[in-house]
CSV table of C-alpha atoms in Angstrom, one decimal:
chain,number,residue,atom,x,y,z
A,1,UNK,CA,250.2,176.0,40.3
A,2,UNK,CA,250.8,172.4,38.9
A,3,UNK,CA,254.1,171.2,39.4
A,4,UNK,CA,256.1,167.8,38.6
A,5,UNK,CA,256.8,165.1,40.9
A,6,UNK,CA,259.9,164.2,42.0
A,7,UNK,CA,260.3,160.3,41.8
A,8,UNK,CA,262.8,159.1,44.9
A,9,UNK,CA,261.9,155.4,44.3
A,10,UNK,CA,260.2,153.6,41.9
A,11,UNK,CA,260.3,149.6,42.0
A,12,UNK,CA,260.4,148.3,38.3
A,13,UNK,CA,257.1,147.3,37.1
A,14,UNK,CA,256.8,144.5,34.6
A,15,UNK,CA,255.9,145.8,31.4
A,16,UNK,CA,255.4,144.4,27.9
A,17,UNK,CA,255.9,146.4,24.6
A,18,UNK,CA,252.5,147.6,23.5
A,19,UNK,CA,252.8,146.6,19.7
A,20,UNK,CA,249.6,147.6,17.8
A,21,UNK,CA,250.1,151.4,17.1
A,22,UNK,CA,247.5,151.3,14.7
A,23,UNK,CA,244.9,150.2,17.8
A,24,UNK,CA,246.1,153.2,20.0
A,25,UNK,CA,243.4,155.6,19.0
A,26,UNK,CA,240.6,153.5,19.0
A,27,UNK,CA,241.7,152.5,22.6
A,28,UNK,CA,242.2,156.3,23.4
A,29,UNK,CA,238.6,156.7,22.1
A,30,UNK,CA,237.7,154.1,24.8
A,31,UNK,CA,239.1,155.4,27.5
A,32,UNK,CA,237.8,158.7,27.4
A,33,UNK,CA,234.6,157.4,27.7
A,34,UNK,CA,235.9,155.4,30.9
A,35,UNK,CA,238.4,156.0,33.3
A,36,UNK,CA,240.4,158.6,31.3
A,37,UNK,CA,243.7,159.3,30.0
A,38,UNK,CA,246.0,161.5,31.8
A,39,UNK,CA,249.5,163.1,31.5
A,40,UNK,CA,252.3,161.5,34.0
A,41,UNK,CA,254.5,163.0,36.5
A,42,UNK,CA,252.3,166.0,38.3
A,43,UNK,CA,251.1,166.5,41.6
A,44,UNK,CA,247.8,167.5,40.4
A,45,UNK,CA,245.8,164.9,37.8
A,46,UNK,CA,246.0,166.4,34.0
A,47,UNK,CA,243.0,165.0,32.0
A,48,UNK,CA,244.2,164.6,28.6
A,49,UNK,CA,242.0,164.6,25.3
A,50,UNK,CA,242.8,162.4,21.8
A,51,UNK,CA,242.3,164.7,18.9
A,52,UNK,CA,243.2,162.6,16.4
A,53,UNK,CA,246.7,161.7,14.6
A,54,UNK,CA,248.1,163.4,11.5
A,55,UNK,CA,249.3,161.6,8.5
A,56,UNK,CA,252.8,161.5,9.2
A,57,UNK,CA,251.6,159.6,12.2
A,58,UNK,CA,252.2,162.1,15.2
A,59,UNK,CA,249.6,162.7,17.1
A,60,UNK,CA,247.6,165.6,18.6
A,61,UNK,CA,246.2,165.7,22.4
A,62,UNK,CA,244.1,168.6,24.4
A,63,UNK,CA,244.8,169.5,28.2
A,64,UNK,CA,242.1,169.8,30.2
A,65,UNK,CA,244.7,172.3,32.6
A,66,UNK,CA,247.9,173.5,31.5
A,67,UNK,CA,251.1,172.9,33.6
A,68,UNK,CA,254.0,175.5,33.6
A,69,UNK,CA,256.2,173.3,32.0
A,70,UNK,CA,255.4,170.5,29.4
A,71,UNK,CA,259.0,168.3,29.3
A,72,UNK,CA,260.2,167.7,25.7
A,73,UNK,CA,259.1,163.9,26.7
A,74,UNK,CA,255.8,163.6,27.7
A,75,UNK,CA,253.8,160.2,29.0
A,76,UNK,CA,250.2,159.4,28.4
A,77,UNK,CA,249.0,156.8,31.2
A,78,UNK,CA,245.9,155.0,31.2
A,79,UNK,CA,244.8,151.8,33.6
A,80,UNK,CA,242.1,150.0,32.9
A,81,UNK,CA,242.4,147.2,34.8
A,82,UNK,CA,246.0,147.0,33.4
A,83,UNK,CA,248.0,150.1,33.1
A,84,UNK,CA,249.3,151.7,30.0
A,85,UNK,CA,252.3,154.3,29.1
A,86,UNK,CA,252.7,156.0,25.8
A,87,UNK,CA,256.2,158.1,25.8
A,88,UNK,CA,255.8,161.1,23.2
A,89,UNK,CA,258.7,163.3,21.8
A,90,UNK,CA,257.3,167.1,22.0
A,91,UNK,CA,257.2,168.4,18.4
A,92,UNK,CA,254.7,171.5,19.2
A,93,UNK,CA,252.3,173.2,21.7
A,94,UNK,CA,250.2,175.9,21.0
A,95,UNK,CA,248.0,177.2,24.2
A,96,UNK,CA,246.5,173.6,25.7
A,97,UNK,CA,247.1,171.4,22.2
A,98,UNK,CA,250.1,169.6,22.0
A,99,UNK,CA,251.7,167.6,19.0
A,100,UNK,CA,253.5,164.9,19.8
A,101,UNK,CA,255.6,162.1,18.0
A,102,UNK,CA,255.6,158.0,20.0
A,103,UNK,CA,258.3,156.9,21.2
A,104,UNK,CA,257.9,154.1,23.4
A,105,UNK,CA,254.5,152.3,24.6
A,106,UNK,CA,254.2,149.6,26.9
A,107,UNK,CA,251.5,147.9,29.3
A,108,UNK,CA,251.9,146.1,32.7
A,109,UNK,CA,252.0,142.4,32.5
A,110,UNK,CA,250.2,141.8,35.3
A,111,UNK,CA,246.1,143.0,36.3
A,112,UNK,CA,245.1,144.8,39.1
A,113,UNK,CA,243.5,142.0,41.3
A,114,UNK,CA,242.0,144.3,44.1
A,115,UNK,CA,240.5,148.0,43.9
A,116,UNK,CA,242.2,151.0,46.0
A,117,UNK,CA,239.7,152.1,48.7
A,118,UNK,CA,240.5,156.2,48.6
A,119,UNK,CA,237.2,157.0,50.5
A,120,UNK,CA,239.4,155.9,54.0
A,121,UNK,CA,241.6,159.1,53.7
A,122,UNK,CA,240.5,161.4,57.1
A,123,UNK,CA,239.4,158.2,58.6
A,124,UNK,CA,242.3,155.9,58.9
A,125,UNK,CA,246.3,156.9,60.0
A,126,UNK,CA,249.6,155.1,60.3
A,127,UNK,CA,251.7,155.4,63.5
A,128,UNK,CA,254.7,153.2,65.2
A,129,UNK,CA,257.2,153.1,62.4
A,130,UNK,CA,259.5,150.7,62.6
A,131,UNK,CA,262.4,151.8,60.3
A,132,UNK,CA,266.0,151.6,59.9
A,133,UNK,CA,268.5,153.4,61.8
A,134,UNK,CA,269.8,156.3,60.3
A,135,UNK,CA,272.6,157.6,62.4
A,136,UNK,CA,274.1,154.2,62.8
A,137,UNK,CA,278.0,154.3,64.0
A,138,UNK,CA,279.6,152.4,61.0
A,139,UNK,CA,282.6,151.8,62.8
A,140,UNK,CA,280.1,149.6,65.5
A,141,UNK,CA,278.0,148.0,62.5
A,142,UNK,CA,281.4,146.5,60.8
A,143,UNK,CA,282.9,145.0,64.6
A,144,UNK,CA,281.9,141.9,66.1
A,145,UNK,CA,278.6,141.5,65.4
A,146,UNK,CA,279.0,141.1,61.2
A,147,UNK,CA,281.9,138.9,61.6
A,148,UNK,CA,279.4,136.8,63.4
A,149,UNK,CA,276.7,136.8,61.3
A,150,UNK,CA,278.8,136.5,57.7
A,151,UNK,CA,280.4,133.7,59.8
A,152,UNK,CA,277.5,131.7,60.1
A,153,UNK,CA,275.7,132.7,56.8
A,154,UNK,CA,279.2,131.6,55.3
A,155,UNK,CA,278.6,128.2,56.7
A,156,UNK,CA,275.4,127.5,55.7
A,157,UNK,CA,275.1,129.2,51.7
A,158,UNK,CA,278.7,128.7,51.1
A,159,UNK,CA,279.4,125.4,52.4
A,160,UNK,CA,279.9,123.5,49.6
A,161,UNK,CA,282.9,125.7,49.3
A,162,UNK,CA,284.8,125.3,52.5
A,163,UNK,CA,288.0,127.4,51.2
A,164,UNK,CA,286.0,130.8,50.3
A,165,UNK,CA,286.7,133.4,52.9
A,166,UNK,CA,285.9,136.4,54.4
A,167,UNK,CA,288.5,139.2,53.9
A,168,UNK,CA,287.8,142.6,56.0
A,169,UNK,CA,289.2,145.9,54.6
A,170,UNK,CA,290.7,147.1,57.9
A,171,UNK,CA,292.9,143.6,57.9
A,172,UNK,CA,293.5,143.1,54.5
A,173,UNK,CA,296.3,144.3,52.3
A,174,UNK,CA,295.7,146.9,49.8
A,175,UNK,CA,295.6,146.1,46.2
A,176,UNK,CA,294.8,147.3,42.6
A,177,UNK,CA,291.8,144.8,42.8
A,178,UNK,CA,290.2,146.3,46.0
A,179,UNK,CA,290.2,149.8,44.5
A,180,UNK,CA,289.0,148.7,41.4
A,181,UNK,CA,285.4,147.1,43.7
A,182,UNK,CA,285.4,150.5,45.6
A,183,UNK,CA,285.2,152.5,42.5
A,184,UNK,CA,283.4,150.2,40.3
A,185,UNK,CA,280.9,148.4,43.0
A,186,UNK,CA,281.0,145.5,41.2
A,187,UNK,CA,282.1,141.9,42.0
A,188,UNK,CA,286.0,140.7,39.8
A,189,UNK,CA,285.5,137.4,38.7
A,190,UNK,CA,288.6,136.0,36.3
A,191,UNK,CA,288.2,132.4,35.2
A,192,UNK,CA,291.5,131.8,33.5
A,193,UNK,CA,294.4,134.3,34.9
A,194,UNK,CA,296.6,133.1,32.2
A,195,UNK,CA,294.8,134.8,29.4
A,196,UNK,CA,292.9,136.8,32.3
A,197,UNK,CA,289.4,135.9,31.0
A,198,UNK,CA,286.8,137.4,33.1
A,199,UNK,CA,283.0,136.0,33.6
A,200,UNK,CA,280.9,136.8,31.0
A,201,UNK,CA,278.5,138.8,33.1
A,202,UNK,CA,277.5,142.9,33.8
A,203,UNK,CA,277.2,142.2,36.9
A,204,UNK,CA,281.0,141.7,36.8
A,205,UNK,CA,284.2,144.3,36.4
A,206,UNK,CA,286.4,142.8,33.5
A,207,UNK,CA,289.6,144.3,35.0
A,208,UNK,CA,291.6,143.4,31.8
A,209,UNK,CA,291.7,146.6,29.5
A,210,UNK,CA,292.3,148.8,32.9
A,211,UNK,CA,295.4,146.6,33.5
A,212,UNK,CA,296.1,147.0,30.0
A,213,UNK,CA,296.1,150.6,29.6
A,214,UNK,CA,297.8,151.1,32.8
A,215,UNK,CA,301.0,148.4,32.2
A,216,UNK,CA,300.0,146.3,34.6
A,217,UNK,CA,298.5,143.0,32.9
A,218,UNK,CA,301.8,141.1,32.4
A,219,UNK,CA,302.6,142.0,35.7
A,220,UNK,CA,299.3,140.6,37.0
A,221,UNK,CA,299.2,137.3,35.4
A,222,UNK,CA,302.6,136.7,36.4
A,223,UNK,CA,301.7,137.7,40.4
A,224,UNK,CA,298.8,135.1,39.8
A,225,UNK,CA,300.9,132.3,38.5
A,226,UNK,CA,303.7,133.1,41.2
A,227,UNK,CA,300.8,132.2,44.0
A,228,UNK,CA,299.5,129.6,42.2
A,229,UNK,CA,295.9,131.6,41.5
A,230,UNK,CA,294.1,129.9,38.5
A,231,UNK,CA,290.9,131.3,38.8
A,232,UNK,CA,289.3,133.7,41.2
A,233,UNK,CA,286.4,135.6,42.6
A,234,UNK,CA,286.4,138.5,45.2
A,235,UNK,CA,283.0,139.6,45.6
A,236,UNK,CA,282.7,143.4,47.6
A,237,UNK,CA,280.2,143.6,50.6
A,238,UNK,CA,278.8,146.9,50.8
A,239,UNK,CA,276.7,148.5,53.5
A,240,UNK,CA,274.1,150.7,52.4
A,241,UNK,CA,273.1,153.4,55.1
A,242,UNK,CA,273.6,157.3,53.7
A,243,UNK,CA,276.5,155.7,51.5
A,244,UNK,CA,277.9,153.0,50.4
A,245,UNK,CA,280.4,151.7,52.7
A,246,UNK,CA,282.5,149.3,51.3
A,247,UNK,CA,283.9,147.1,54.3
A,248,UNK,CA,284.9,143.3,53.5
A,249,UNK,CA,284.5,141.1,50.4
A,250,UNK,CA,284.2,137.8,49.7
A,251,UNK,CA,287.2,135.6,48.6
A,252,UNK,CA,287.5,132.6,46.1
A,253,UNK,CA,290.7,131.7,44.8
A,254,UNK,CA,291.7,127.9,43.3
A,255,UNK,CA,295.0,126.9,41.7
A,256,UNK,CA,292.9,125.6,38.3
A,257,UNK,CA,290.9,127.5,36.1
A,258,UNK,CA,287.4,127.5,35.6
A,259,UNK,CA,285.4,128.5,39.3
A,260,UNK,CA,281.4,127.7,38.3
A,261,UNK,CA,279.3,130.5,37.9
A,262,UNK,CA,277.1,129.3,40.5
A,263,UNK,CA,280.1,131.1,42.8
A,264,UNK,CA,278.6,134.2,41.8
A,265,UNK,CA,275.3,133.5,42.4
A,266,UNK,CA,276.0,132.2,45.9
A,267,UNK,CA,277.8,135.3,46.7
A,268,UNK,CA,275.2,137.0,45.5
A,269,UNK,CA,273.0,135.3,48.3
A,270,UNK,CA,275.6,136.0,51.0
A,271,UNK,CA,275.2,139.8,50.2
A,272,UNK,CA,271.5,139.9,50.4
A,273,UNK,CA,271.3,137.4,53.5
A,274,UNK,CA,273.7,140.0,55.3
A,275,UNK,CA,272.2,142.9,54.0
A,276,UNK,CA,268.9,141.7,55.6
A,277,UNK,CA,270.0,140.8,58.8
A,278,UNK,CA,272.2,143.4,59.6
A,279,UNK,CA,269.9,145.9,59.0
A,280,UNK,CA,266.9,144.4,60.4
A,281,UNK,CA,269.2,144.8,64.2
A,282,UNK,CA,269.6,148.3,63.3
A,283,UNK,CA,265.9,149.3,63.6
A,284,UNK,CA,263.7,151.7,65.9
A,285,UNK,CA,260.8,153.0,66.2
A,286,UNK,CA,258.8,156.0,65.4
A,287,UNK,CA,255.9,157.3,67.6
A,288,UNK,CA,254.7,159.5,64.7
A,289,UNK,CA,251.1,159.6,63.2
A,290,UNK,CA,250.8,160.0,59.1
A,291,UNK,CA,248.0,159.9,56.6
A,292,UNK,CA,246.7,156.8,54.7
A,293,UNK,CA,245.4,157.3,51.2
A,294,UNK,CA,244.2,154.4,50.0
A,295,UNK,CA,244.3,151.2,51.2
A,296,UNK,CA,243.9,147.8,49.3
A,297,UNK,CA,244.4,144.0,50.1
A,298,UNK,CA,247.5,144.3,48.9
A,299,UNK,CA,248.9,147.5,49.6
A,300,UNK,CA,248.9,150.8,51.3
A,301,UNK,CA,249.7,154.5,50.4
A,302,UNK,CA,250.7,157.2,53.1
A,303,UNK,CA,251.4,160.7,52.8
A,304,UNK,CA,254.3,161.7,54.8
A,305,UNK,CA,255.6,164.6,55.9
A,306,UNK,CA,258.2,163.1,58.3
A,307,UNK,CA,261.6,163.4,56.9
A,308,UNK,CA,263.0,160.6,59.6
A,309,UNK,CA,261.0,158.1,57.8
A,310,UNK,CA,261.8,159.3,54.5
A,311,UNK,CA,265.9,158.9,55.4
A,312,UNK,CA,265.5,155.5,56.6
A,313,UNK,CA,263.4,154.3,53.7
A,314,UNK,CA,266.4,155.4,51.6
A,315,UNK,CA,268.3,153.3,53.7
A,316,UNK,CA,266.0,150.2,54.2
A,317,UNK,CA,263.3,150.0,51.8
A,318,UNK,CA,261.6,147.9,54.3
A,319,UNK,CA,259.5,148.5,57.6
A,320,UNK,CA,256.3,148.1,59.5
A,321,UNK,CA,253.5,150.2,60.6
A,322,UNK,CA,250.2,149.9,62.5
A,323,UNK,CA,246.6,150.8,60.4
A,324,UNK,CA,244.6,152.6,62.8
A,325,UNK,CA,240.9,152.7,61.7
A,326,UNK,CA,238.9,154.7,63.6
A,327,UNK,CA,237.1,152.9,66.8
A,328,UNK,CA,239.2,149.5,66.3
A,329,UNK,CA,242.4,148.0,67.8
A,330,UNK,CA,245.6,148.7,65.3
A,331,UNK,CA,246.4,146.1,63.0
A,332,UNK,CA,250.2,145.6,62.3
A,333,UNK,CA,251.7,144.8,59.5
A,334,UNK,CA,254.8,144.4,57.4
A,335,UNK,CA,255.6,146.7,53.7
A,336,UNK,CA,258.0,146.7,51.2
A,337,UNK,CA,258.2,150.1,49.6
A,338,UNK,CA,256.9,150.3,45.8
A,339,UNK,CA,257.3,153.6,45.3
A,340,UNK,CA,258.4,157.1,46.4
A,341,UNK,CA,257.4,160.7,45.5
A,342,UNK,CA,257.8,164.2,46.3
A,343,UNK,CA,254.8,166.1,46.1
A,344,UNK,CA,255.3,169.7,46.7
A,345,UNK,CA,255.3,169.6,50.6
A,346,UNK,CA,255.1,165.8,51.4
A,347,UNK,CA,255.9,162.5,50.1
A,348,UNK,CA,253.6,160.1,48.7
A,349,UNK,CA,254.9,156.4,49.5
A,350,UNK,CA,253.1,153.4,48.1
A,351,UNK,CA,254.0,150.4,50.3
A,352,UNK,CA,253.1,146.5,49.0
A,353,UNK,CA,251.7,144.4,51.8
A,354,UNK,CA,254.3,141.4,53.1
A,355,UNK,CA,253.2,140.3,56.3
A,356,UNK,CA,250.2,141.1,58.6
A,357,UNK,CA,250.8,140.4,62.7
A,358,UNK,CA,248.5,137.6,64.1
A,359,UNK,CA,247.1,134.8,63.4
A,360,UNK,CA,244.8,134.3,59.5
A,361,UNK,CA,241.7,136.4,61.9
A,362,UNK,CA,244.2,139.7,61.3
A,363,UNK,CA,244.4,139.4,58.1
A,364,UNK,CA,240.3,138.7,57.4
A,365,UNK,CA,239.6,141.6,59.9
A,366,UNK,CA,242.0,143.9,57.8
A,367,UNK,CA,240.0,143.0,54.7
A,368,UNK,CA,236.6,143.5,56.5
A,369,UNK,CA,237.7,147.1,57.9
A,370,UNK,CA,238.4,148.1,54.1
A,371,UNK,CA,235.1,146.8,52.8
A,372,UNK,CA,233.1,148.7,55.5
A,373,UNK,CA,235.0,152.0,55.3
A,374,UNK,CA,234.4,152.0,51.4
């Protein structure tokens, strides 16, 4: 039975709009004779054939196998060197032909610089994961040891703003604001509160039409001008672990209007400073063994059927691993996750390549061991 795959993660890719429709079958031509076409999003690889395209423009393709369920959006894919999507509204099937109407077609913007290896699968396995925590005590993670390290990361990206502050939830008082971050999880950022004009940004809650519809706005600008509050930013600090824990923001207030939208973008750099480091001191490690793939220069695919690691890569897309090839010392290295996918039984996890351990000779030997097992 084919089946679809279920997409957990999937980092954007970089496309650009594919523009010449009137090319597309000529390149579908092409590609049949190459590396083939092939419908997207099932666990089993669905060879597709270019019939040919119908006056009104829709066009007709043949399945080589027939899934049990053809969405009412389908996806031709094709990589060349480059990779190619073609997003088809559904307008009949009839046994294994299926009519179809475009949509949407783009291409990558960037080349595929290095081949995948596959022919390492049986002969090469991933073990020692070190991955996030995932039964953290969230109570522990907010104490001491955040204060400390938003502290210091507070005096060194935010210190040509002395007066911004640090305000935790557990001390601070409870206001319409604060609820509006929780539910929103998005930063408030009013340059003028006398007309209560928000930054022009959506990555920012304009608070203004909520007040509005709730009373409240008159009342707000007044509370502002009684405390002397021209302008101000409170930025929410999250912790991401099974949910989002909202636990502190980040405070800006100044008795003029008109805080610089570089504010934000600092902020911005305080959150994903903390983010890193806290996370990266909740880690362990996991004596498991999974399969690899494919393996190329820059990358790595797995198959995993440990739900541990699964959980903490929800948590912290990040993590390291040792390549065992068979016969030779493990080579660690460092991955950023690309993308996720639930394949019947097992995940299929495709990891980019950040960092390998030891000196410039790791890395050469790493790129030796794939050249000989291919």
């Amino acid at each position: 039975m084919i089946n679809r795959i279920k997409i957990h993660f999937d980092q954007d890719r970089e496309y650009l709009p594919l523009e010449a429709v009137q090319t597309l079958p000529e390149f579908f031509k092409q590609m049949m004779g190459g590396n083939g076409l092939f419908l997207k999003g099932y666990d089993t690889p669905i060879r597709v054939r270019f019939k040919g395209e119908r006056p009104d423009g829709a066009h007709i393709w043949e399945l080589e196998t027939i899934p049990e369920l053809i969405e009412t959006i389908f996806t031709v894919q094709a990589t060349p060197s480059f990779h190619v999507e073609v997003d088809y509204e559904l307008i009949n099937q009839k046994d294994n032909l299926l009519l179809g109407k475009i949509i949407d077609r783009r291409q990558t913007y960037a080349t595929r610089q290095d081949p995948r290896n596959e022919k390492v699968r049986g002969n090469v396995v991933a073990s020692n994961f070190l991955v996030a925590k995932t039964n953290i005590d969230f109570s522990k993670l907010t104490g001491v040891s955040s204060q400390v390290i938003l502290s210091d990361i507070q005096r060194t990206v935010l210190k040509n703003y002395p007066q911004s502050k640090v305000v935790f939830l557990s001390v601070s008082i409870h206001s319409d604001e604060i609820d509006l971050m929780k539910e929103h999880k998005k930063p408030i950022f009013i340059l003028d509160t006398e007309n209560f004009e928000s930054f022009p940004s959506p990555d920012v809650f304009d608070p203004k039409k909520t007040f509005e519809d709730e009373f409240l706005l008159d009342d707000k600008v007044q509370e502002y001008k009684k405390k002397k509050i021209g302008s101000f930013i409170y930025y929410p600090l999250f912790i991401q672990m099974k949910d989002m824990h909202f636990f502190a923001y980040l405070s800006l207030e100044t008795e003029r209007p008109g805080i610089p939208g570089e504010v934000l973008d600092l902020f911005k750099e305080v959150e994903r400073t903390f983010q890193e480091r806290i996370m990266d001191s909740n880690t362990h490690i996991l004596d498991v063994k999974q399969n690899v793939l494919n393996v190329s220069r820059g990358g790595v695919a797995l198959e995993v059927n440990d739900m541990e690691i699964i959980k903490a890569l929800k948590v912290k897309p990040t993590f390291t691993l040792d390549i065992n090839f068979k016969l030779q010392a493990p080579i660690r290295m460092a991955l950023e996750l690309r993308h996720l996918e639930e394949v019947n039984d097992f995940y299929r996890l495709g990891g980019r390549i950040t960092g390998v351990s030891g000196d410039k000779k790791a890395k050469e030997i790493y790129h030796s061991l794939i050249d000989f097992f291919g």
